[in-house]
């Protein structure tokens, strides 16, 4: 069994997941990162950045909509390192669709990835974790405190995440495993830079003027909170949802 701690990070080839994987590598935590087939980003990039940071990130193909794939992903951490200490359910999709045009399939796919995918990730990890550890899921202000037209399916999926985390927190507390949700506002990543399904570069620049701290968030802004909530500094925090949005939702 590895002396160092081990983190599972889904959606680690880009954006927030990549920043989390590199931050863990910097902190001396070994990472098993998930990369989705068909993702345009080079998964080797995350591994290379982790190595530059003096750590290790093993990338594995992962589809959080597929139970077997998620079980294989969690098992790789056991086979490679013998343990799982931190779990970051970050993978997600964002699609825009007016309610009147939304198909059942669009709704189902969104819930499969953005909500059920979180459950599958935590379930597979919980089956293999021993005493102690931290789980963190990435929700969104769209699921908690902010209405967003043409994103009802995304909002519904993301709204489920804090509830899932609260119940898991209570259920796994006896094993010393904590579970919290993060509610990011606008973070500059491939997802938010997509001008079709999200704000795009122009929309993000305009939104920055509405944000009290005067800028859109970076993946590192979220990664720092992930490492705090999953780690020992948050030993007495569980079942909570923490907003990281530069003050957007309190203005
Ligand atoms: P991103 O697109 O860079 O990251 C999403 C990752 O999820 C990608 O690497 C993608 O390949 C992966 N993924 C997609 N479908 C998958 C599947 N079926 N199985 C496994 N992996 C899959 O964008 P991001 O902004 O870094 O997104 C990370 C998380 O943060 C998402 O859950 C997103 O909804 C959430 N979020 C982002 C913002 C923002 O402003 N960027 C705001 C709130 C919440």
mmCIF file of N, CA, C and O and ligand atoms in Angstrom, residues 10-17 34-36 39 41 62-65 89-94 113-114 138-141 154 158 183-192, ligand 1:
data_model
loop_
_atom_site.group_PDB
_atom_site.id
_atom_site.type_symbol
_atom_site.label_atom_id
_atom_site.label_comp_id
_atom_site.label_asym_id
_atom_site.label_seq_id
_atom_site.Cartn_x
_atom_site.Cartn_y
_atom_site.Cartn_z
ATOM 1 N N UNK A 10 -12.555 12.864 -11.129
ATOM 2 C CA UNK A 10 -13.224 12.629 -12.413
ATOM 3 C C UNK A 10 -13.160 13.902 -13.263
ATOM 4 O O UNK A 10 -13.078 15.016 -12.736
ATOM 5 N N UNK A 11 -13.185 13.730 -14.576
ATOM 6 C CA UNK A 11 -13.115 14.895 -15.473
ATOM 7 C C UNK A 11 -11.799 15.631 -15.333
ATOM 8 O O UNK A 11 -11.771 16.870 -15.297
ATOM 9 N N UNK A 12 -10.683 14.879 -15.287
ATOM 10 C CA UNK A 12 -9.387 15.485 -14.950
ATOM 11 C C UNK A 12 -8.594 15.963 -16.170
ATOM 12 O O UNK A 12 -7.477 16.461 -16.019
ATOM 13 N N UNK A 13 -9.142 15.821 -17.375
ATOM 14 C CA UNK A 13 -8.368 16.211 -18.568
ATOM 15 C C UNK A 13 -8.427 17.702 -18.848
ATOM 16 O O UNK A 13 -7.677 18.201 -19.692
ATOM 17 N N UNK A 14 -9.301 18.424 -18.160
ATOM 18 C CA UNK A 14 -9.470 19.852 -18.490
ATOM 19 C C UNK A 14 -10.016 20.612 -17.283
ATOM 20 O O UNK A 14 -10.435 20.013 -16.289
ATOM 21 N N UNK A 15 -10.018 21.932 -17.420
ATOM 22 C CA UNK A 15 -10.733 22.816 -16.491
ATOM 23 C C UNK A 15 -10.448 22.575 -15.012
ATOM 24 O O UNK A 15 -9.292 22.432 -14.598
ATOM 25 N N UNK A 16 -11.510 22.564 -14.239
ATOM 26 C CA UNK A 16 -11.386 22.447 -12.780
ATOM 27 C C UNK A 16 -10.735 21.118 -12.389
ATOM 28 O O UNK A 16 -9.871 21.070 -11.505
ATOM 29 N N UNK A 17 -11.132 20.036 -13.052
ATOM 30 C CA UNK A 17 -10.592 18.716 -12.708
ATOM 31 C C UNK A 17 -9.092 18.657 -12.907
ATOM 32 O O UNK A 17 -8.362 18.070 -12.095
ATOM 33 N N UNK A 34 -9.749 10.739 -14.218
ATOM 34 C CA UNK A 34 -10.612 10.207 -15.269
ATOM 35 C C UNK A 34 -10.569 11.067 -16.508
ATOM 36 O O UNK A 34 -10.565 12.304 -16.422
ATOM 37 N N UNK A 35 -10.517 10.415 -17.681
ATOM 38 C CA UNK A 35 -10.589 11.140 -18.942
ATOM 39 C C UNK A 35 -11.689 10.523 -19.801
ATOM 40 O O UNK A 35 -11.760 9.302 -19.926
ATOM 41 N N UNK A 36 -12.547 11.372 -20.324
ATOM 42 C CA UNK A 36 -13.722 10.897 -21.062
ATOM 43 C C UNK A 36 -13.370 10.694 -22.525
ATOM 44 O O UNK A 36 -12.795 11.582 -23.162
ATOM 45 N N UNK A 39 -13.284 13.387 -25.428
ATOM 46 C CA UNK A 39 -12.908 14.717 -24.939
ATOM 47 C C UNK A 39 -11.765 15.232 -25.817
ATOM 48 O O UNK A 39 -10.790 14.521 -26.046
ATOM 49 N N UNK A 41 -9.497 17.285 -25.219
ATOM 50 C CA UNK A 41 -8.253 17.637 -24.516
ATOM 51 C C UNK A 41 -7.347 16.416 -24.368
ATOM 52 O O UNK A 41 -7.821 15.313 -24.145
ATOM 53 N N UNK A 62 -12.757 7.051 -18.525
ATOM 54 C CA UNK A 62 -13.877 6.964 -17.579
ATOM 55 C C UNK A 62 -15.125 7.582 -18.180
ATOM 56 O O UNK A 62 -15.086 8.679 -18.728
ATOM 57 N N UNK A 63 -16.243 6.866 -18.039
ATOM 58 C CA UNK A 63 -17.556 7.430 -18.372
ATOM 59 C C UNK A 63 -18.412 7.309 -17.111
ATOM 60 O O UNK A 63 -18.799 6.208 -16.723
ATOM 61 N N UNK A 64 -18.714 8.437 -16.481
ATOM 62 C CA UNK A 64 -19.466 8.375 -15.219
ATOM 63 C C UNK A 64 -20.923 7.960 -15.435
ATOM 64 O O UNK A 64 -21.643 7.711 -14.470
ATOM 65 N N UNK A 65 -21.346 7.872 -16.700
ATOM 66 C CA UNK A 65 -22.697 7.378 -16.995
ATOM 67 C C UNK A 65 -22.735 5.856 -17.092
ATOM 68 O O UNK A 65 -23.801 5.284 -17.337
ATOM 69 N N UNK A 89 -15.793 14.319 -7.299
ATOM 70 C CA UNK A 89 -16.768 14.060 -8.368
ATOM 71 C C UNK A 89 -16.985 15.371 -9.109
ATOM 72 O O UNK A 89 -17.833 16.197 -8.737
ATOM 73 N N UNK A 90 -16.170 15.565 -10.137
ATOM 74 C CA UNK A 90 -16.106 16.846 -10.848
ATOM 75 C C UNK A 90 -16.684 16.759 -12.254
ATOM 76 O O UNK A 90 -17.164 17.755 -12.797
ATOM 77 N N UNK A 91 -16.649 15.583 -12.872
ATOM 78 C CA UNK A 91 -17.062 15.444 -14.285
ATOM 79 C C UNK A 91 -18.473 15.966 -14.474
ATOM 80 O O UNK A 91 -19.354 15.737 -13.648
ATOM 81 N N UNK A 92 -18.666 16.666 -15.576
ATOM 82 C CA UNK A 92 -20.008 17.178 -15.842
ATOM 83 C C UNK A 92 -20.131 17.684 -17.264
ATOM 84 O O UNK A 92 -19.129 17.951 -17.934
ATOM 85 N N UNK A 93 -21.369 17.800 -17.701
ATOM 86 C CA UNK A 93 -21.660 18.379 -19.022
ATOM 87 C C UNK A 93 -22.606 19.555 -18.835
ATOM 88 O O UNK A 93 -23.313 19.646 -17.818
ATOM 89 N N UNK A 94 -22.587 20.426 -19.810
ATOM 90 C CA UNK A 94 -23.487 21.583 -19.810
ATOM 91 C C UNK A 94 -24.068 21.716 -21.209
ATOM 92 O O UNK A 94 -23.321 21.748 -22.188
ATOM 93 N N UNK A 113 -25.237 12.070 -16.182
ATOM 94 C CA UNK A 113 -23.837 12.495 -16.009
ATOM 95 C C UNK A 113 -23.698 13.377 -14.764
ATOM 96 O O UNK A 113 -22.882 13.111 -13.879
ATOM 97 N N UNK A 114 -24.508 14.431 -14.679
ATOM 98 C CA UNK A 114 -24.255 15.471 -13.670
ATOM 99 C C UNK A 114 -24.783 15.130 -12.277
ATOM 100 O O UNK A 114 -24.351 15.739 -11.295
ATOM 101 N N UNK A 138 -18.832 18.663 -7.295
ATOM 102 C CA UNK A 138 -18.955 20.004 -7.858
ATOM 103 C C UNK A 138 -20.390 20.220 -8.349
ATOM 104 O O UNK A 138 -20.829 19.604 -9.309
ATOM 105 N N UNK A 139 -21.105 21.098 -7.651
ATOM 106 C CA UNK A 139 -22.454 21.492 -8.057
ATOM 107 C C UNK A 139 -22.325 22.764 -8.908
ATOM 108 O O UNK A 139 -21.382 22.897 -9.696
ATOM 109 N N UNK A 140 -23.234 23.711 -8.751
ATOM 110 C CA UNK A 140 -23.172 24.966 -9.515
ATOM 111 C C UNK A 140 -24.142 25.959 -8.891
ATOM 112 O O UNK A 140 -25.176 25.544 -8.336
ATOM 113 N N UNK A 141 -23.866 27.249 -9.037
ATOM 114 C CA UNK A 141 -24.846 28.225 -8.569
ATOM 115 C C UNK A 141 -26.173 28.047 -9.305
ATOM 116 O O UNK A 141 -27.229 28.351 -8.765
ATOM 117 N N UNK A 154 -29.830 21.072 -16.465
ATOM 118 C CA UNK A 154 -28.552 21.261 -15.762
ATOM 119 C C UNK A 154 -28.815 21.707 -14.320
ATOM 120 O O UNK A 154 -28.235 21.170 -13.370
ATOM 121 N N UNK A 158 -27.764 19.682 -10.959
ATOM 122 C CA UNK A 158 -26.831 20.290 -10.009
ATOM 123 C C UNK A 158 -27.487 20.547 -8.650
ATOM 124 O O UNK A 158 -26.821 20.526 -7.614
ATOM 125 N N UNK A 183 -20.112 24.869 -4.721
ATOM 126 C CA UNK A 183 -21.049 25.539 -5.637
ATOM 127 C C UNK A 183 -20.298 26.674 -6.333
ATOM 128 O O UNK A 183 -20.271 27.808 -5.838
ATOM 129 N N UNK A 184 -19.670 26.370 -7.473
ATOM 130 C CA UNK A 184 -18.937 27.437 -8.162
ATOM 131 C C UNK A 184 -19.882 28.387 -8.889
ATOM 132 O O UNK A 184 -20.961 28.005 -9.347
ATOM 133 N N UNK A 185 -19.411 29.629 -8.999
ATOM 134 C CA UNK A 185 -20.090 30.598 -9.860
ATOM 135 C C UNK A 185 -19.512 30.481 -11.258
ATOM 136 O O UNK A 185 -19.447 29.384 -11.811
ATOM 137 N N UNK A 186 -19.062 31.599 -11.828
ATOM 138 C CA UNK A 186 -18.502 31.560 -13.187
ATOM 139 C C UNK A 186 -16.996 31.341 -13.125
ATOM 140 O O UNK A 186 -16.260 32.171 -12.588
ATOM 141 N N UNK A 187 -16.571 30.226 -13.683
ATOM 142 C CA UNK A 187 -15.161 29.852 -13.674
ATOM 143 C C UNK A 187 -14.723 29.713 -15.133
ATOM 144 O O UNK A 187 -15.418 29.056 -15.926
ATOM 145 N N UNK A 188 -13.589 30.311 -15.488
ATOM 146 C CA UNK A 188 -13.153 30.242 -16.893
ATOM 147 C C UNK A 188 -12.555 28.874 -17.199
ATOM 148 O O UNK A 188 -11.462 28.529 -16.746
ATOM 149 N N UNK A 189 -13.309 28.081 -17.936
ATOM 150 C CA UNK A 189 -12.902 26.717 -18.318
ATOM 151 C C UNK A 189 -13.460 26.448 -19.720
ATOM 152 O O UNK A 189 -14.275 27.233 -20.225
ATOM 153 N N UNK A 190 -13.084 25.321 -20.326
ATOM 154 C CA UNK A 190 -13.682 24.985 -21.628
ATOM 155 C C UNK A 190 -15.213 24.999 -21.588
ATOM 156 O O UNK A 190 -15.859 25.381 -22.579
ATOM 157 N N UNK A 191 -15.789 24.609 -20.456
ATOM 158 C CA UNK A 191 -17.253 24.568 -20.374
ATOM 159 C C UNK A 191 -17.861 25.966 -20.477
ATOM 160 O O UNK A 191 -18.782 26.195 -21.256
ATOM 161 N N UNK A 192 -17.364 26.914 -19.697
ATOM 162 C CA UNK A 192 -17.959 28.257 -19.701
ATOM 163 C C UNK A 192 -17.546 29.054 -20.939
ATOM 164 O O UNK A 192 -18.242 29.991 -21.346
HETATM 165 P P1 LIG B 1 -14.749 21.079 -18.444
HETATM 166 O O1 LIG B 1 -15.633 20.848 -19.598
HETATM 167 O O2 LIG B 1 -13.345 21.499 -18.677
HETATM 168 O O3 LIG B 1 -14.714 19.781 -17.505
HETATM 169 C C1 LIG B 1 -15.690 18.793 -17.490
HETATM 170 C C2 LIG B 1 -14.988 17.460 -17.587
HETATM 171 O O4 LIG B 1 -15.960 16.398 -17.457
HETATM 172 C C3 LIG B 1 -14.312 17.266 -18.955
HETATM 173 O O5 LIG B 1 -12.967 16.865 -18.752
HETATM 174 C C4 LIG B 1 -15.124 16.166 -19.613
HETATM 175 O O6 LIG B 1 -14.372 15.326 -20.452
HETATM 176 C C5 LIG B 1 -15.643 15.400 -18.408
HETATM 177 N N1 LIG B 1 -16.817 14.595 -18.732
HETATM 178 C C6 LIG B 1 -17.914 14.960 -19.459
HETATM 179 N N2 LIG B 1 -18.764 13.922 -19.563
HETATM 180 C C7 LIG B 1 -18.200 12.897 -18.885
HETATM 181 C C8 LIG B 1 -18.599 11.556 -18.625
HETATM 182 N N3 LIG B 1 -19.761 11.049 -19.092
HETATM 183 N N4 LIG B 1 -17.770 10.773 -17.878
HETATM 184 C C9 LIG B 1 -16.609 11.248 -17.425
HETATM 185 N N5 LIG B 1 -16.170 12.498 -17.638
HETATM 186 C C10 LIG B 1 -16.967 13.313 -18.369
HETATM 187 O O7 LIG B 1 -15.494 22.174 -17.573
HETATM 188 P P2 LIG B 1 -15.337 22.596 -16.030
HETATM 189 O O8 LIG B 1 -15.934 23.934 -15.939
HETATM 190 O O9 LIG B 1 -13.966 22.372 -15.536
HETATM 191 O O10 LIG B 1 -16.345 21.597 -15.331
HETATM 192 C C11 LIG B 1 -16.038 20.869 -14.153
HETATM 193 C C12 LIG B 1 -17.267 20.809 -13.259
HETATM 194 O O11 LIG B 1 -17.538 22.126 -12.760
HETATM 195 C C13 LIG B 1 -18.531 20.367 -13.986
HETATM 196 O O12 LIG B 1 -19.280 19.503 -13.161
HETATM 197 C C14 LIG B 1 -19.265 21.676 -14.194
HETATM 198 O O13 LIG B 1 -20.651 21.523 -14.356
HETATM 199 C C15 LIG B 1 -18.905 22.408 -12.930
HETATM 200 N N6 LIG B 1 -19.116 23.854 -12.945
HETATM 201 C C16 LIG B 1 -18.415 24.634 -13.807
HETATM 202 C C17 LIG B 1 -18.647 26.017 -13.778
HETATM 203 C C18 LIG B 1 -17.921 26.958 -14.700
HETATM 204 O O14 LIG B 1 -18.244 28.163 -14.718
HETATM 205 N N7 LIG B 1 -16.940 26.488 -15.471
HETATM 206 C C19 LIG B 1 -19.559 26.564 -12.887
HETATM 207 C C20 LIG B 1 -20.244 25.733 -12.025
HETATM 208 C C21 LIG B 1 -20.012 24.373 -12.058
#
